[in-house]
Coordinates of C-alpha atoms in Angstrom, one line a residue:
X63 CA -6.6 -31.8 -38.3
X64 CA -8.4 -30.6 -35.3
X65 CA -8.7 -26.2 -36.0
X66 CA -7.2 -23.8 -33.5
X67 CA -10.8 -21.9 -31.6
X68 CA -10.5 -18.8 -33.4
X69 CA -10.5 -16.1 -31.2
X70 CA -12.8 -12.8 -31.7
X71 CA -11.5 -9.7 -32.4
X72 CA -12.5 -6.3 -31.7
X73 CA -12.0 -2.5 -31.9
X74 CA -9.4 -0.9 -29.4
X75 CA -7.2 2.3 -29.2
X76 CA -3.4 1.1 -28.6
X77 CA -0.6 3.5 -28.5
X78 CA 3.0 2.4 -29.8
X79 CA 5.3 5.4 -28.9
X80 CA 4.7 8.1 -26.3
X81 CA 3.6 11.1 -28.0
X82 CA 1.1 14.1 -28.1
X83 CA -2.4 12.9 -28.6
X84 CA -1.7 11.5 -32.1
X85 CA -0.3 8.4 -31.0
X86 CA -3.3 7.0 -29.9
X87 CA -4.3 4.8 -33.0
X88 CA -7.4 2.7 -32.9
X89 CA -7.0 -0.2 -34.3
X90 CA -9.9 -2.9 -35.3
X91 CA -8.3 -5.7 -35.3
X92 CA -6.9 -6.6 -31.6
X93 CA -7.7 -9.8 -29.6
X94 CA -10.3 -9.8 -27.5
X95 CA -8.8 -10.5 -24.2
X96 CA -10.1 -13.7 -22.0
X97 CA -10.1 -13.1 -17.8
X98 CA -8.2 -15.6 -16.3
X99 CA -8.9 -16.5 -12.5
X100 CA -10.7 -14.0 -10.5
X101 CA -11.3 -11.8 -13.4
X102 CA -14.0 -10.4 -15.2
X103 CA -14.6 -9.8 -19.3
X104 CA -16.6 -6.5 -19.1
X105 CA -18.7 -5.8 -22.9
X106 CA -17.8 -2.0 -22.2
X107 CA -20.5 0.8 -23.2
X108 CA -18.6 3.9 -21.9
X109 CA -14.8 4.6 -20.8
X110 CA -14.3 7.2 -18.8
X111 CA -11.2 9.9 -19.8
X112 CA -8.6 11.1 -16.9
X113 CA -6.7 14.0 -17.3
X114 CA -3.7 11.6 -15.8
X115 CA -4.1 9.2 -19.0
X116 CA -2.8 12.4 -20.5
X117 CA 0.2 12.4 -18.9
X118 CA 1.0 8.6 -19.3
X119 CA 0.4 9.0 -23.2
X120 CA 2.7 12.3 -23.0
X121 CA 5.6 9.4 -21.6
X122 CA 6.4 12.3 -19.0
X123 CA 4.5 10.5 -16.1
X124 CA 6.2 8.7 -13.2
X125 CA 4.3 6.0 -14.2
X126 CA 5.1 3.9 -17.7
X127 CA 3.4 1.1 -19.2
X128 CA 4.9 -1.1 -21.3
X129 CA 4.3 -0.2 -25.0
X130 CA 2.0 -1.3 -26.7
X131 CA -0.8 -0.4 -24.5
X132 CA -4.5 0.7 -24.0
X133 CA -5.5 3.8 -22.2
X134 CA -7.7 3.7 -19.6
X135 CA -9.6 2.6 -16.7
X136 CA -12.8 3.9 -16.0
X137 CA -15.2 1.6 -17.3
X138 CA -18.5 1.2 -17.3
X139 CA -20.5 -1.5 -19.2
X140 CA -22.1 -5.2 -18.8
X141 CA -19.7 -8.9 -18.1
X142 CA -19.6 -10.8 -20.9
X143 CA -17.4 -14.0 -19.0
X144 CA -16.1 -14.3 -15.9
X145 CA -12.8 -16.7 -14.9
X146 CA -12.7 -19.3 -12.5
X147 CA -13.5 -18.4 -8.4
X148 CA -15.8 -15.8 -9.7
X149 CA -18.7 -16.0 -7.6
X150 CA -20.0 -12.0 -7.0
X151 CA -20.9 -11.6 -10.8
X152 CA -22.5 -13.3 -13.4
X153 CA -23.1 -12.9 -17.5
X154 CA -25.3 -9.4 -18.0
X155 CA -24.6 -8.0 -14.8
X156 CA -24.3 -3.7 -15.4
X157 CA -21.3 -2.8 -13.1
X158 CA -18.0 -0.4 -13.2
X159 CA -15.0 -0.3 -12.1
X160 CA -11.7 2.1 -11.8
X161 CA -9.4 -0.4 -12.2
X162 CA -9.0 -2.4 -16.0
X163 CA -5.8 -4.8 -16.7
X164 CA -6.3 -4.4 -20.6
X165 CA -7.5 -1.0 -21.1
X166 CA -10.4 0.8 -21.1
X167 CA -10.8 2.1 -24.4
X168 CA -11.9 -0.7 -26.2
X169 CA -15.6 -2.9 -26.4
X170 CA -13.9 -5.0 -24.3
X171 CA -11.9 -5.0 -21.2
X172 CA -10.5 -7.5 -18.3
X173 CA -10.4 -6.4 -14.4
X174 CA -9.9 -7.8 -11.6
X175 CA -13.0 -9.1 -10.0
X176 CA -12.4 -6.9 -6.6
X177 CA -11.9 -3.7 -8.3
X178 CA -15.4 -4.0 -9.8
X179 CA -19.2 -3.2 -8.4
X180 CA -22.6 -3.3 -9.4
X181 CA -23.7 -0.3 -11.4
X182 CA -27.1 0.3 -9.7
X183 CA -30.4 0.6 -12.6
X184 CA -30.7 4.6 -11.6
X185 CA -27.2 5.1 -13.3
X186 CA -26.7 4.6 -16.6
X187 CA -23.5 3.4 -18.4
X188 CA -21.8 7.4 -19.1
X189 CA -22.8 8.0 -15.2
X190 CA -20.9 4.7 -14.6
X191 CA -18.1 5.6 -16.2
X192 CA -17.6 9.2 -14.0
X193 CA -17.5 7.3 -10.7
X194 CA -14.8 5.4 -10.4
X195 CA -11.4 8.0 -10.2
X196 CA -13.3 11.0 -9.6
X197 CA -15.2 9.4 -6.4
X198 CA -12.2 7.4 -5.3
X199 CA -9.7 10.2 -5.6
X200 CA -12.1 13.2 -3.9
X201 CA -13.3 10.7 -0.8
X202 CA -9.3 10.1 -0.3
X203 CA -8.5 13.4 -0.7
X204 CA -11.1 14.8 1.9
X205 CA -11.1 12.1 4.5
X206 CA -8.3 9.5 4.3
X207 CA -5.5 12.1 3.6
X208 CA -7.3 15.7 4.6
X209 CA -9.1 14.6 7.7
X210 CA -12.0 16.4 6.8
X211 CA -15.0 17.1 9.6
X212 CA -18.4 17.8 9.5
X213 CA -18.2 21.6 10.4
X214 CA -15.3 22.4 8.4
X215 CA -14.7 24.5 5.3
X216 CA -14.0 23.2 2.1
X217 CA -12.6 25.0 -0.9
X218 CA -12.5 23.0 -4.5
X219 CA -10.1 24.9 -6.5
X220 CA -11.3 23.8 -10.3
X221 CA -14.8 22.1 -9.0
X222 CA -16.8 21.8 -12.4
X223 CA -14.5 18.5 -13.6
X224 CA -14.9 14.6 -12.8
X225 CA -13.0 15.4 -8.9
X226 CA -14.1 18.5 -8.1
X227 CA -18.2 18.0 -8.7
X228 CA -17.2 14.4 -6.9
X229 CA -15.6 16.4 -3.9
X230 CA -18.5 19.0 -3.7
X231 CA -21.3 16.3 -3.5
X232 CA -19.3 14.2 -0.9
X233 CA -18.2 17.0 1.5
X234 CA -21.5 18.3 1.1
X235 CA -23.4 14.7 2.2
X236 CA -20.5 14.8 5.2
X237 CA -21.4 18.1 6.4
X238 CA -19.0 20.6 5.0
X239 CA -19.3 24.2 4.4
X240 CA -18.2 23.8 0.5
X241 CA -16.9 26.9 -1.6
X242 CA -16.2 26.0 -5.4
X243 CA -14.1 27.6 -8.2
X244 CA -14.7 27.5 -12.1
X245 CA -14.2 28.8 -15.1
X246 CA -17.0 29.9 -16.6
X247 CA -20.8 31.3 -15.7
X248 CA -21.8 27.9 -16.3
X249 CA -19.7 25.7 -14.4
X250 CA -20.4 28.0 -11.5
X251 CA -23.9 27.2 -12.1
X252 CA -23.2 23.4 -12.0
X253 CA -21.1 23.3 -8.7
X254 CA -24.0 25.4 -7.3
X255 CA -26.2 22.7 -8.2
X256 CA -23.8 19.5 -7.2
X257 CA -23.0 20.7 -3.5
X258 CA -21.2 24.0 -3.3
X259 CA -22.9 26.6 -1.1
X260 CA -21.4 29.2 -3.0
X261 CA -19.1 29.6 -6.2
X262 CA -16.3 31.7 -7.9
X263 CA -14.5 32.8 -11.1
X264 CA -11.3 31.8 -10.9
X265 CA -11.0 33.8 -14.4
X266 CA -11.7 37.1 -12.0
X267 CA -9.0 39.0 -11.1
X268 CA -10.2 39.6 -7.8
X269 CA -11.8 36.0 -6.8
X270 CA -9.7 35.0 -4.3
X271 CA -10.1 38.4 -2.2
X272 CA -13.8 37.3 -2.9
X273 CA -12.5 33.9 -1.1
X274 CA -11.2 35.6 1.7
X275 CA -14.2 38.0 2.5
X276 CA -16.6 35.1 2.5
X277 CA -14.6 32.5 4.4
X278 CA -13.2 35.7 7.1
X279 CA -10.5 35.9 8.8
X280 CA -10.5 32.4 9.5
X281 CA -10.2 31.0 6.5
X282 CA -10.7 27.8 5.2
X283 CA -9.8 24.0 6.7
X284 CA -9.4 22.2 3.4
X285 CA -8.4 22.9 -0.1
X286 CA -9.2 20.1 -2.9
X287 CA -6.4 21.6 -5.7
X288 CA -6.9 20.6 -9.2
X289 CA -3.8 23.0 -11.0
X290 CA -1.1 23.1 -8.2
X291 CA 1.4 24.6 -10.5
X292 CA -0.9 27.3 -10.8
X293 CA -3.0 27.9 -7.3
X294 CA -0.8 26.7 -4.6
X295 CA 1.3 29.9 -3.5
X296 CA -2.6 31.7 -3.2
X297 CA -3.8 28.3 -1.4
X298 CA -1.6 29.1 1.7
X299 CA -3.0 32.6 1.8
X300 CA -6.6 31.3 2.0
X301 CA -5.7 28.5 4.6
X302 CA -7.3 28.4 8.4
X303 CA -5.1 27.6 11.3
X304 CA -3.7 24.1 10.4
X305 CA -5.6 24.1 7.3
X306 CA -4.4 21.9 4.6
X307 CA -4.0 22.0 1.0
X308 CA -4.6 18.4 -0.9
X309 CA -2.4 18.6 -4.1
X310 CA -5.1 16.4 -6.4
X311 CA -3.7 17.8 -9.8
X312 CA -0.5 19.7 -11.2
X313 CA 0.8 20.3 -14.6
X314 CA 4.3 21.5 -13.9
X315 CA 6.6 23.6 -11.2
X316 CA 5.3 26.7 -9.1
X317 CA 7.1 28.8 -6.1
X318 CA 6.1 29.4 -2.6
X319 CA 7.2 30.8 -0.1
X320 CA 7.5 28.1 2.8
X321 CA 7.4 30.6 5.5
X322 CA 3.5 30.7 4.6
X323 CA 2.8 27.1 6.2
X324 CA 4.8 28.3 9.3
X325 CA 2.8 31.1 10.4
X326 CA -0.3 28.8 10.2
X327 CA 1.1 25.5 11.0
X328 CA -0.4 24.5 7.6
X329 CA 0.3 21.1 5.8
X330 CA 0.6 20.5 1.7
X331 CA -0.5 17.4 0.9
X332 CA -0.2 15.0 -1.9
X333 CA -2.9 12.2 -3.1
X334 CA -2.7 9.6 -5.1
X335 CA -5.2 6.8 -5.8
X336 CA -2.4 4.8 -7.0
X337 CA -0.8 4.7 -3.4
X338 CA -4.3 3.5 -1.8
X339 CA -3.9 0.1 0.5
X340 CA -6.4 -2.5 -0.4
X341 CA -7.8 -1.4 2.7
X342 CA -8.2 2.0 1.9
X343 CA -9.6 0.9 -1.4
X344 CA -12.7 -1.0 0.6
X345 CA -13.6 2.0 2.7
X346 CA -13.6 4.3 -0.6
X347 CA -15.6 1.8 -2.6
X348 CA -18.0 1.7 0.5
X349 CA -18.3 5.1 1.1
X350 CA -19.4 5.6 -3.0
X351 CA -21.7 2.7 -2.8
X352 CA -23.6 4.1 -0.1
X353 CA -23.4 8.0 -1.9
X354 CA -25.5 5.9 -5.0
X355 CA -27.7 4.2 -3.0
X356 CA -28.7 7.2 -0.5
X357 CA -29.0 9.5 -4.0
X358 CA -26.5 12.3 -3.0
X359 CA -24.1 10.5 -5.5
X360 CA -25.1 11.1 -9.2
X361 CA -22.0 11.5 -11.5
X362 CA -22.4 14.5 -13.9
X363 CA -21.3 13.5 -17.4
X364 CA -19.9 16.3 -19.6
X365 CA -18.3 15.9 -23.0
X366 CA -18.8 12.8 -24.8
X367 CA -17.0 11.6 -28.1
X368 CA -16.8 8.3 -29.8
X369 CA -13.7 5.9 -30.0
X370 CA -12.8 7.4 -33.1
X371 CA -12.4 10.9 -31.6
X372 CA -10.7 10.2 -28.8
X373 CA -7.2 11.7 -29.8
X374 CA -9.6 15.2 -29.7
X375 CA -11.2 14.1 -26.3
X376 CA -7.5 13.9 -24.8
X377 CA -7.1 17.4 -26.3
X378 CA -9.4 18.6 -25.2
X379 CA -9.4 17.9 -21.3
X380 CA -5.9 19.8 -21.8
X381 CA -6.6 22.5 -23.5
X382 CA -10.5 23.4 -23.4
X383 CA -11.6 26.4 -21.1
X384 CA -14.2 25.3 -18.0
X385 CA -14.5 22.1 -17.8
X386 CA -18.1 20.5 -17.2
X387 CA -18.5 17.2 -15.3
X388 CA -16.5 13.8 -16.3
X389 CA -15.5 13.5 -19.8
X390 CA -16.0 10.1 -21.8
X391 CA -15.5 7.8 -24.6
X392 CA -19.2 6.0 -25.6
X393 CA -19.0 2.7 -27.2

């Protein structure tokens, strides 16, 4: 009797109810999955860790996978297999991408062969893994939704995570004036370093009439806003003349007054990778590509923590004080 090919196994985090960040159980003994047509089999070294992968656990997303599932989608690491029509990659290749079909936190994951690129030898595999959202979601935000210009004023609101240090070095390379908030002494330090031409405590009571005496009476064009729920009724304060404020993050409900966007003409906005056109997704992918290869693109990594630990890591990009660059899972 001819045996069934036993299939390998490996180590993966899969969550069975939506939940607080208990839920996420990992689990040593689930299937290795195998790409199918135009699909690549990625041996992954780091996962990168969204605050959105937060809210999709929490089951209070718009967004709901069917259970069980694994979290995440930044990936970085080397193909292991590739499925038939594959021709752009081969075994050993390093790339990333933003975009897994199985889940990113586990030592192995399926994508689609057009979501993923080659991860260039000056990166290595935790850079990898802070491109894909943060990059994607900060050149959407600043050009394909906000319009940005060279010559125009940018303000980050919450610049030292993944998005905002993303947004700082892009608008920077394309000729923005950048302002950047953060938490802490050293976060300011690190936006300083990543782009921003200057930097603020967003813990200090008086930082956003610090805003307004360095941007004038003019105010600012753009606004990159990480905690809406929080920031957005001071956002239309700080805006220029049909400035805009790009909702990028929110953690719950907030109250404005909307007679604020009439006396400016001033738009609120709302981005979402998700919503990208294939399109949309090409001129994104191209614009980071070039950022890596030119050298203004280099992902700051910030907390790291193994598989094990990753019920603490999705604690603590909730709860911690000052973020520091991209958080991830190493492998």
């Amino acid at each position: 009797v001819a045996m069934a090919a036993t299939r390998s196994v490996m180590r993966a985090v899969r969550v069975f109810e939506f939940g607080g960040p208990e839920v996420l159980k990992l689990q040593s003994d689930v299937l290795v999955p195998v790409p199918k047509e135009n699909q690549v089999l990625i041996k992954v070294h780091a996962c990168g860790v969204n605050p959105v992968e937060t809210y999709i656990r929490s089951g209070t997303y718009a967004r709901k996978p069917a259970l069980p599932y694994t979290p995440g989608s930044d990936v970085a690491g080397v193909i292991d297999s590739v499925g038939e029509h594959v021709s752009a990659f081969k075994k050993g290749d390093r790339v990333f991408t933003l975009e897994t079909l199985s889940g990113g936190y586990a030592e192995y994951a399926v994508a689609a062969a057009n979501r993923v690129f080659p991860l260039p030898d000056k990166l290595d595999f935790r850079q990898g893994a802070a491109i894909g959202v943060p990059y994607f979601t900060a050149y959407r935000a600043l050009f394909q939704k906000g319009c940005a210009k060279a010559g125009e004023s940018v303000l980050v609101h919450g610049a030292s995570g993944g998005v905002g240090l993303a947004a700082c070095q892009i608008a920077r390379a394309c000729g923005l004036k950048v302002l950047g908030t953060a938490g802490t002494e050293e976060g300011m330090n690190v936006i300083l370093r990543n782009g921003a031409h200057q930097a603020f405590n967003h813990r200090d009571p008086n930082y956003i009439e610090r805003i307004k005496a360095c941007t004038g009476p003019g105010g600012v064009d753009i606004i990159i806003e990480m905690l809406s729920n929080v920031n957005l009724d001071a956002d239309l304060q700080l805006l220029s003349y049909a400035g805009r404020v790009m909702v990028v993050g929110c953690r719950g409900r907030i109250e404005i007054n909307p007679r604020d966007t009439m006396s400016k003409e001033s738009s609120i906005i709302g981005v979402s990778l998700f919503l990208a056109t294939e399109e949309e997704r090409h001129e994104c992918a191209t614009a980071v590509l070039d950022g890596i290869e030119a050298g203004w693109l280099k992902p700051i990594v910030g907390l790291e923590y193994p598989l094990e630990k990753v019920a603490k890591a999705h604690e603590d990009i909730i709860c911690s004080s000052g973020a520091r660059g991209k958080m991830v899972l190493l492998l």
